[in-house]
Coordinates of C-alpha atoms and ligand atoms in Angstrom, one line a residue:
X1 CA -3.2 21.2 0.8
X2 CA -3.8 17.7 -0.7
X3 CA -4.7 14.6 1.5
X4 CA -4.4 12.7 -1.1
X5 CA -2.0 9.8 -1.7
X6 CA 1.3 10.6 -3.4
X7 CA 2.0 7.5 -5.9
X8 CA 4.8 5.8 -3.6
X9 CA 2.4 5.8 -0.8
X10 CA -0.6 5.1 -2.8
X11 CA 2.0 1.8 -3.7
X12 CA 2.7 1.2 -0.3
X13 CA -1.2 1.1 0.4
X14 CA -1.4 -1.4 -2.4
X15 CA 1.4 -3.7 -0.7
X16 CA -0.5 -3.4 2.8
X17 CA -4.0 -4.6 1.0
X18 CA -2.1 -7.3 -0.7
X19 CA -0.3 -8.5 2.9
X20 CA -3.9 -8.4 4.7
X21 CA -5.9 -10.2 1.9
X22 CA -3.4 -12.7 1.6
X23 CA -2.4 -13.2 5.3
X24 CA -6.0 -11.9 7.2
X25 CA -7.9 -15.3 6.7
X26 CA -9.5 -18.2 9.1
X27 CA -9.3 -17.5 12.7
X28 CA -7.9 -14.2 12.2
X29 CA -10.5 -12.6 10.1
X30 CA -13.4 -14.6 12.3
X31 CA -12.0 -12.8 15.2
X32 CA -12.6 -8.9 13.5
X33 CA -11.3 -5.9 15.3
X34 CA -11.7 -7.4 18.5
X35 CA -9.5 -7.3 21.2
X36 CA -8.4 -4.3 22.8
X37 CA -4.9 -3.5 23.9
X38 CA -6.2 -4.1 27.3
X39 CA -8.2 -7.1 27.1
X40 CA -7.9 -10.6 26.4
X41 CA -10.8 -11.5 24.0
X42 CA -9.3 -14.1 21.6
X43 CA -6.1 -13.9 23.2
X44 CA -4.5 -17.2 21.9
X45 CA -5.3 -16.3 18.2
X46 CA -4.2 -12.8 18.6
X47 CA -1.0 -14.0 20.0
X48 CA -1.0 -15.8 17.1
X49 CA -1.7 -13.5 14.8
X50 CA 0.8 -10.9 16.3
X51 CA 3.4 -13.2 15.8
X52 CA 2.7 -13.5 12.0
X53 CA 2.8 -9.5 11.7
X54 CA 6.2 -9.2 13.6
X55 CA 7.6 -12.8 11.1
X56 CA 6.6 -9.9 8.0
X57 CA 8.2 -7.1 10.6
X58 CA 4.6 -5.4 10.6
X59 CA 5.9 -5.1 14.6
X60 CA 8.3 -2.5 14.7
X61 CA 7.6 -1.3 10.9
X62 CA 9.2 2.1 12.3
X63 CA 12.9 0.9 14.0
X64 CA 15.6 1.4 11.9
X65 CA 16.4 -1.4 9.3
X66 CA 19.8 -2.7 12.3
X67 CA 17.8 -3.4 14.7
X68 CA 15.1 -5.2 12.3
X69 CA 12.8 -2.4 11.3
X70 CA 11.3 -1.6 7.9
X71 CA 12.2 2.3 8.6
X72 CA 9.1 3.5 7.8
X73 CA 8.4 7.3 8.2
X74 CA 5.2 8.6 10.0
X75 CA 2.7 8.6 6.9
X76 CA 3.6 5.0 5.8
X77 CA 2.2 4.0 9.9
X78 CA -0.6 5.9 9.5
X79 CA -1.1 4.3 6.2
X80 CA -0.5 1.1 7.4
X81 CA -2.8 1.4 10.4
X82 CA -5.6 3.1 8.5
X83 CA -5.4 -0.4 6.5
X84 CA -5.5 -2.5 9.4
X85 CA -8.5 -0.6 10.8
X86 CA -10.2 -1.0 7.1
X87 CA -9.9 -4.5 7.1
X88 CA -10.9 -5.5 10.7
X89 CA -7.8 -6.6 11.9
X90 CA -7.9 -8.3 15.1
X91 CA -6.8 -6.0 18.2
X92 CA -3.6 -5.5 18.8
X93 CA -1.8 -7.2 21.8
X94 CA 1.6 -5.6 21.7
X95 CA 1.2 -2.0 22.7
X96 CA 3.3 -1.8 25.8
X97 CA 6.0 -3.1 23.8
X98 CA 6.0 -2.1 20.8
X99 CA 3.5 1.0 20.9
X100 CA 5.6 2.5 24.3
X101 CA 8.5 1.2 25.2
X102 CA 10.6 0.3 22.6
X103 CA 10.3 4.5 21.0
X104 CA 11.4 5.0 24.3
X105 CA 14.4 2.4 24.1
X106 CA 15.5 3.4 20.9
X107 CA 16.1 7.3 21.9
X108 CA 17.4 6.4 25.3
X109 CA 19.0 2.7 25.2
X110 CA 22.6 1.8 24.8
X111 CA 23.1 -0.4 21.4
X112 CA 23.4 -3.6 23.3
X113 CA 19.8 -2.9 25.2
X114 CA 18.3 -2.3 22.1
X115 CA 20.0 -5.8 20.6
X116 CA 18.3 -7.7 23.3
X117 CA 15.0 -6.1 23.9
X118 CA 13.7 -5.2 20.4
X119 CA 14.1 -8.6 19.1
X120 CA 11.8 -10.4 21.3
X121 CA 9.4 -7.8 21.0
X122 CA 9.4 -8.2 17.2
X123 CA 8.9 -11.9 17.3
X124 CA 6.2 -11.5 20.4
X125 CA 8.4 -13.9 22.5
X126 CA 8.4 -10.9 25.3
X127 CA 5.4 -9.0 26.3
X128 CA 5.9 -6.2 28.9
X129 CA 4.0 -3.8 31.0
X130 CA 4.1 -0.3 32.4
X131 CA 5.1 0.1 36.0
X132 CA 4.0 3.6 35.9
X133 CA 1.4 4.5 38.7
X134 CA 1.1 4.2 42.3
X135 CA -1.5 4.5 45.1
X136 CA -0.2 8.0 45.8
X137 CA 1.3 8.8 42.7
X138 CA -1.3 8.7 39.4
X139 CA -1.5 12.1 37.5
X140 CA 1.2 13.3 40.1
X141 CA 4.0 10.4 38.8
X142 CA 6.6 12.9 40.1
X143 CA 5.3 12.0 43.8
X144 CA 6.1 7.9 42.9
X145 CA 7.6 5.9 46.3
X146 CA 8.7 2.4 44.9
X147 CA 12.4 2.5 45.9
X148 CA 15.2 0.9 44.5
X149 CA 18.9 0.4 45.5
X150 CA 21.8 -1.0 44.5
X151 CA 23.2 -4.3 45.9
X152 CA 26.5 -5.3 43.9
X153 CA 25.7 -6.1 40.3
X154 CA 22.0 -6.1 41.1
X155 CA 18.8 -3.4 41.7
X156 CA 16.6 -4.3 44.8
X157 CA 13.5 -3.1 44.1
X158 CA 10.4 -2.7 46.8
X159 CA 7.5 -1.0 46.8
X160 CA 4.1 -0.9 45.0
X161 CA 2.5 -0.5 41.5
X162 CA -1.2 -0.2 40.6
X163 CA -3.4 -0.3 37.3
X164 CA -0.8 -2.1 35.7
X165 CA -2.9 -3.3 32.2
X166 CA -2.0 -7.6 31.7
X167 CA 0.8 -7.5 34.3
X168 CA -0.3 -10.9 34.5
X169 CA 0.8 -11.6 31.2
X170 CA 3.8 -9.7 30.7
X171 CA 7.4 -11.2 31.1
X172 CA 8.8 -7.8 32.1
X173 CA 7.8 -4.4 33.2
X174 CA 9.2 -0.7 32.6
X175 CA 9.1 1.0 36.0
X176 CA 9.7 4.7 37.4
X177 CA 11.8 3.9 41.0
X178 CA 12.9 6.1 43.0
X179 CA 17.1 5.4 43.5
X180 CA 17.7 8.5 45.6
X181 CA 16.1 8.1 48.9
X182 CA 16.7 11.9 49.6
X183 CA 15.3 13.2 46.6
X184 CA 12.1 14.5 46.0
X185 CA 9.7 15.2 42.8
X186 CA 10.5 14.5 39.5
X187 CA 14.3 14.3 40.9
X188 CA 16.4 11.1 41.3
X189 CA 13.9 8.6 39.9
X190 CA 15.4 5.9 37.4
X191 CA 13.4 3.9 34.4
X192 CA 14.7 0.7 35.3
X193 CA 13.5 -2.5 33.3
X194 CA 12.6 -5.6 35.5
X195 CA 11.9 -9.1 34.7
X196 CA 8.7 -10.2 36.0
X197 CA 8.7 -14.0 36.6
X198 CA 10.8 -13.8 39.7
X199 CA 9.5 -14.7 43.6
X200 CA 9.6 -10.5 44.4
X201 CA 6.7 -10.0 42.5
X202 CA 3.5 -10.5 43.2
X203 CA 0.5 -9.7 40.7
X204 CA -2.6 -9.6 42.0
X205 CA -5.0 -9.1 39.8
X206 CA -8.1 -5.9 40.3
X207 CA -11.2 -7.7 39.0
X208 CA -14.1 -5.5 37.3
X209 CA -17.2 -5.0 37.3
X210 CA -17.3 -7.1 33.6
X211 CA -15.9 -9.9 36.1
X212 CA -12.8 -9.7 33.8
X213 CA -9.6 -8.8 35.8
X214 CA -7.3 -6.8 33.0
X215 CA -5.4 -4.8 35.0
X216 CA -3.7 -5.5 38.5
X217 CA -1.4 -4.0 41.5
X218 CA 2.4 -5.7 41.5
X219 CA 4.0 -5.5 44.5
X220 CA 7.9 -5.5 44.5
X221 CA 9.8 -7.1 48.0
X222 CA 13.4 -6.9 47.4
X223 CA 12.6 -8.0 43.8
X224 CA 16.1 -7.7 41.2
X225 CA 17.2 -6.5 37.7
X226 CA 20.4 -6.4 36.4
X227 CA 22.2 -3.0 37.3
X228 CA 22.3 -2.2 33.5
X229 CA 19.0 -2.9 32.9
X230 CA 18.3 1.0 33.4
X231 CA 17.3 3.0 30.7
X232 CA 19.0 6.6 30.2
X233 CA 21.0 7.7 33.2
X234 CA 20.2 6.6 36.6
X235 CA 18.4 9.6 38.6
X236 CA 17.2 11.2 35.1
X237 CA 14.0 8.1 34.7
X238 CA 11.4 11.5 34.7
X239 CA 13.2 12.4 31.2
X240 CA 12.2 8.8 29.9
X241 CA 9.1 8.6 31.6
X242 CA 8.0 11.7 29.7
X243 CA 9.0 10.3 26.2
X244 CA 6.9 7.5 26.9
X245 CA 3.8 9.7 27.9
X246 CA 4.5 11.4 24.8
X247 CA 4.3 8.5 22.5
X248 CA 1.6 7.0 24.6
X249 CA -0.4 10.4 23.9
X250 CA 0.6 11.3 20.8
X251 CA 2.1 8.7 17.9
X252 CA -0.1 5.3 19.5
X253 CA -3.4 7.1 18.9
X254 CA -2.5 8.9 15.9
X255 CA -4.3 6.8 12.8
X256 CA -7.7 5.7 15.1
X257 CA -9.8 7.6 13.0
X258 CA -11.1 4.9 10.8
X259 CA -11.6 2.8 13.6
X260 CA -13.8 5.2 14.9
X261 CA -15.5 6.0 11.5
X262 CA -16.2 1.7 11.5
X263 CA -17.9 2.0 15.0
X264 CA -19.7 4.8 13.8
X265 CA -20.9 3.2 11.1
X266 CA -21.9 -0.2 12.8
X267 CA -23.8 1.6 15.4
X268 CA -25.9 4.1 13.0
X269 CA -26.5 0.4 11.3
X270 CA -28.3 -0.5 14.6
X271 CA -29.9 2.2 14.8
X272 CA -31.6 2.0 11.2
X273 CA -32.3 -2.0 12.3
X274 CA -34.2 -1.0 15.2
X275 CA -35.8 2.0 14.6
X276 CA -33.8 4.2 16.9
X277 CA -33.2 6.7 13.9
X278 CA -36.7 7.7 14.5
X279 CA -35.6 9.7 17.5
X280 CA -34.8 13.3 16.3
X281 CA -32.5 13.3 19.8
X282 CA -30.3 10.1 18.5
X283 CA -30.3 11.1 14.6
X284 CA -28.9 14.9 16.2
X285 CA -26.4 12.6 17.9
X286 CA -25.0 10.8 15.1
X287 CA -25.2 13.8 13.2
X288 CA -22.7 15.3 15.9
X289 CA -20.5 11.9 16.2
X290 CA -19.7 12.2 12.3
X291 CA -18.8 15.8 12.5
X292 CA -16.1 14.7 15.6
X293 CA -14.8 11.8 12.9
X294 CA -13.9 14.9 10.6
X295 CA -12.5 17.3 13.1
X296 CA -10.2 13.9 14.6
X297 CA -9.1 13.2 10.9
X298 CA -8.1 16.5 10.3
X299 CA -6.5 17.0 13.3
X300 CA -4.8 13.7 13.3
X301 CA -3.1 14.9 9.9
X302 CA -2.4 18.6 11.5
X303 CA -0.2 16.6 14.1
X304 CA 1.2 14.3 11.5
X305 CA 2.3 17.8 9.6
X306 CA 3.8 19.1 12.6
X307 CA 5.5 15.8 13.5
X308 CA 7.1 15.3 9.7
X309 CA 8.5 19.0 9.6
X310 CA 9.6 18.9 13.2
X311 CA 9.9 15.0 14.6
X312 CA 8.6 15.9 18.1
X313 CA 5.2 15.8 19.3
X314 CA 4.7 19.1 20.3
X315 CA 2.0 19.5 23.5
X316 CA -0.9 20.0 20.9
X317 CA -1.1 16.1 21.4
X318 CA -3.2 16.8 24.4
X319 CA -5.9 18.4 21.9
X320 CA -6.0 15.1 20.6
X321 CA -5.9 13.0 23.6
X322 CA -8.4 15.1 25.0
X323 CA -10.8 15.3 22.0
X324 CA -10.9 12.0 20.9
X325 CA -11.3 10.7 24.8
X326 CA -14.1 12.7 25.1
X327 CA -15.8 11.6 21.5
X328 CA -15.9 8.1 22.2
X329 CA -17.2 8.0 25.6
X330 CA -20.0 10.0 24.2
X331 CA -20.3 7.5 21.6
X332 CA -20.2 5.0 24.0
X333 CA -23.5 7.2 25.7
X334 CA -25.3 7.6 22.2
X335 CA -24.8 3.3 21.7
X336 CA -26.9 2.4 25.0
X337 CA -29.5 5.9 23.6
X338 CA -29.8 3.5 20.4
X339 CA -30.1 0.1 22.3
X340 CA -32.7 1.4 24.7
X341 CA -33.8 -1.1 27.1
X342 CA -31.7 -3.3 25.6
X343 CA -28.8 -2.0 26.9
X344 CA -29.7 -3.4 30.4
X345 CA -28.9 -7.1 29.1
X346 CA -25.8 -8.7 28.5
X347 CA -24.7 -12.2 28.1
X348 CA -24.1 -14.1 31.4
X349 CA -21.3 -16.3 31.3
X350 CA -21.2 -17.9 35.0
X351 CA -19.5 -17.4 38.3
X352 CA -20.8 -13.5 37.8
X353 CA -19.1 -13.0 34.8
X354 CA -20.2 -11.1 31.8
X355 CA -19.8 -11.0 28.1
X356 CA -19.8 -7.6 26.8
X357 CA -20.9 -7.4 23.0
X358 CA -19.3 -4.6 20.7
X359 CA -21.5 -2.1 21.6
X360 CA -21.7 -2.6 25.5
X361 CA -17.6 -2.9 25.3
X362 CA -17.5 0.4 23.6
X363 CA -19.5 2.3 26.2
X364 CA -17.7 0.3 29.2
X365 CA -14.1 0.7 27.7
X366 CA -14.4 4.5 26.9
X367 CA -14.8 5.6 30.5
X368 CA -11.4 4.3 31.0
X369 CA -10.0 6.4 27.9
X370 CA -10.4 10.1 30.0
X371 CA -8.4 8.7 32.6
X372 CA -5.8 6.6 31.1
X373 CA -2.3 8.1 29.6
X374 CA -3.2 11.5 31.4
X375 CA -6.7 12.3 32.3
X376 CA -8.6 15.0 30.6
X377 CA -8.2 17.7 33.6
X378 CA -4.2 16.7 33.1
X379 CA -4.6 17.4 29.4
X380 CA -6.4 21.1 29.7
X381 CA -3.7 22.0 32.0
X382 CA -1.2 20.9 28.8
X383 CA -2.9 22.6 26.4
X384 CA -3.5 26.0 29.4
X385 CA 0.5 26.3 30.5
X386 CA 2.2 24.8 27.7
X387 CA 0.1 26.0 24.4
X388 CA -2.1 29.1 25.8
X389 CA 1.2 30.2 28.1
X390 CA -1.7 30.8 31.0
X391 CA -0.1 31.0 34.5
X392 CA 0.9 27.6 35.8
X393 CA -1.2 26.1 38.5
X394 CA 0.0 26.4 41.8
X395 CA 1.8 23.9 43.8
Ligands
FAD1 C1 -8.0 1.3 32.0 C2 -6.8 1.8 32.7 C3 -5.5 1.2 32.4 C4 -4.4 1.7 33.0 N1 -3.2 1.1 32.8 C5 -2.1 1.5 33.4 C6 -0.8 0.8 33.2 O1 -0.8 -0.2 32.5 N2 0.3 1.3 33.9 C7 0.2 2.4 34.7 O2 1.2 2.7 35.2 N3 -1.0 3.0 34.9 C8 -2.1 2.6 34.3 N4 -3.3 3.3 34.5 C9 -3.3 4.4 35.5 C10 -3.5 5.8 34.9 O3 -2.3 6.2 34.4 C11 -4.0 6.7 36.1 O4 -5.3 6.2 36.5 C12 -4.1 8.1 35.7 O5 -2.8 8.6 35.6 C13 -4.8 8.9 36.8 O6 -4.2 8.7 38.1 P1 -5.1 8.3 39.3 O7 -6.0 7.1 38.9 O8 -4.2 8.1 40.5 O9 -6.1 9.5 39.6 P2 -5.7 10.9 40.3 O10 -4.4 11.3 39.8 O11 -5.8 10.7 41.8 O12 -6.8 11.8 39.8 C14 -8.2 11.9 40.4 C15 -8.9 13.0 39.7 O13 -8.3 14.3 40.0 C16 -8.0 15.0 38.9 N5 -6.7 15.7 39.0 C17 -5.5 15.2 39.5 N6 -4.6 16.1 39.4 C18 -5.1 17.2 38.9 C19 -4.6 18.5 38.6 N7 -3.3 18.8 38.8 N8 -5.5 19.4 38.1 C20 -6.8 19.1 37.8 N9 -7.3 17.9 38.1 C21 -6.5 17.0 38.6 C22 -7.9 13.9 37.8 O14 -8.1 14.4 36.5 C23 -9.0 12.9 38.2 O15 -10.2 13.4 37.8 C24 -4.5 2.8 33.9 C25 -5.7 3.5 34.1 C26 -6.8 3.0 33.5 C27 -8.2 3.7 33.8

């Protein structure tokens, strides 16, 4: 086995350094590797900035060359995002778009759907959201209520989303409806794709504990798409919706490593500033974090094997999901360990509002990352029925 560079990627690496050290400059390079996909630190300049990587189609660097791609196979992405981690890049904004749904267009959507969706997504005129969970329906998406119907050329949609990450920002939304009101489970639901500035929907946003407000419930009364805005066959959405669980699990996450080494790093540069590496408890700790780096490295490039010889994702995904999950919230633990007392201050911004610095955001954020795209009990039962072949749960 050699992890080495072959000499056309180790040229393609060249070409990606060249495009950041040319391009990553003023406001961009001030802001770092802030911003998460979630959040709206430095949102204008990382609008910005997002726009300038889809101009050099950086944004959809995988779609086929037709629809404006640069056809890039799975090792130029992960040598692409390996780069953008290594120069501090700010945080990219377009991950519902371009990270989930448009995979899922281009192996489900007609050739006119993809004409008018990927475009806007490349040039970051369109943002969109996922209109995936419910009140009632969160690791069981099968049990999903929002209903929609037909009404001449037209879907009414009603009902009721929840957790839906910068819904207040997004111009439209991919959601799982229900379009057979006698069916039940995973049966006769639809992935229909719905504008969002229109008087049906209603965002209100769920404010946290931060005082930020990043994610929101949208409610849907007798809001409208287009009947062709559906994506696959009506009454087969569960299809879709897996696809995009599958990238969301799998292909998004799959070159974070070297972000997580660069955290790593930071932190054990705390730690050696303030005499926190005088604890044998916290040098055990980073001792353990680095080992977790190697193990995700080497089985990020296990599933990137798998994924060249094969093209799917196989369920083994979960061990990744579920590993690297778990590694940053304990890193997230170790980071207040090393700040001490000094974890119990933040910066107060007014009206209750809070600013988190990197290593508070990194704690706060990674209790999120267990429960988000599949929580880890969802991903042991994966990795049990589907990789072990133990006997399904019962129902
Ligand atoms: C930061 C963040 C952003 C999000 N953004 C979005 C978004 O943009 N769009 C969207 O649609 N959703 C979003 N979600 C929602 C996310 O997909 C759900 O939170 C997740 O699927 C879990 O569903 P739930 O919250 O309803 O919890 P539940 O499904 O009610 O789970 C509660 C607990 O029960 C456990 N559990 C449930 N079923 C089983 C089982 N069969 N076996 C063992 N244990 C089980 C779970 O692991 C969990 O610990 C987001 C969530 C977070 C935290």
């Amino acid at each position: 086995m050699d992890f080495r560079d072959t000499p056309s990627e180790a040229a393609f690496r060249d070409e990606v350094r060249g495009w950041f050290s040319e391009h990553l400059v003023g406001d961009f390079a001030a802001l770092g590797g802030r911003g998460g996909p979630a959040d709206e630190e430095g949102w204008d300049v990382r609008i910005e900035w997002e726009r300038l990587l889809g101009a050099d189609r950086w944004v959809g660097m995988s779609w086929p060359a037709e629809y404006g791609g640069r056809a890039l196979d799975y090792a130029q992405q992960v040598i692409f995002n390996e780069e953008y981690a290594r120069a501090n890049a700010p945080g990219r904004i377009s991950f519902f778009g371009e990270g989930l749904f448009a995979p899922t267009l281009i192996q489900f959507g007609t050739d006119e759907q993809k004409r008018r969706f990927l475009p806007k997504i490349q040039s970051v005129e369109e943002l969109w959201c996922q209109g995936f969970s419910e009140p009632n329906a969160g690791s069981d998406l099968a049990n999903v209520q929002t209903r929609a119907v037909l009404d001449g050329d037209e879907w009414v949609i009603n009902g009721q989303k929840v957790w839906t990450t910068l819904a207040h920002r997004a111009d439209w939304c991919f959601v799982v409806t229900r379009t057979d009101p006698e069916s039940k489970s995973h049966h006769g639901l639809s992935y229909l794709l719905v504008p969002m500035h229109q008087p049906g929907i209603e965002v209100r946003p769920l404010r946290q504990m931060t005082g930020s407000a990043e994610f929101n419930e949208v409610f849907f009364t007798d809001a409208r798409t287009a009947r062709e805005n559906v994506l696959g066959p009506v009454g087969e959405g569960w299809k879709v919706a897996m696809a995009t669980l599958g990238f969301e699990r799998g292909t998004a996450f799959l070159s974070q490593q070297l972000g997580f080494q660069r955290e790593l790093t930071d932190l054990i540069e705390v730690a050696q500033k303030n005499g926190a590496t005088a604890d044998p408890v916290v040098r055990d700790k980073l001792a353990g974090h680095y080992a977790g780096v190697q193990i995700m490295k080497y089985n990020g490039m296990r599933m990137l094997t798998n994924l060249l010889h094969t093209g799917v994702l196989g369920p083994e995904s979960s061990i990744g999901k579920l590993y690297w999950t778990n590694w940053h919230r304990s890193l997230g633990e170790t980071a207040m360990d090393v700040l001490g007392t000094d974890a119990l201050l933040v910066e107060h911004e007014g009206d209750g509002d809070y600013h988190l610095d990197d290593l508070h955001q990194t704690f706060m954020a990674s209790r999120a990352e267990t429960i988000y795209a599949g929580s880890s009990e969802i991903q042991r039962n994966i990795i049990g029925e589907r990789v072990l072949g133990l006997p399904r749960e019962p129902r």
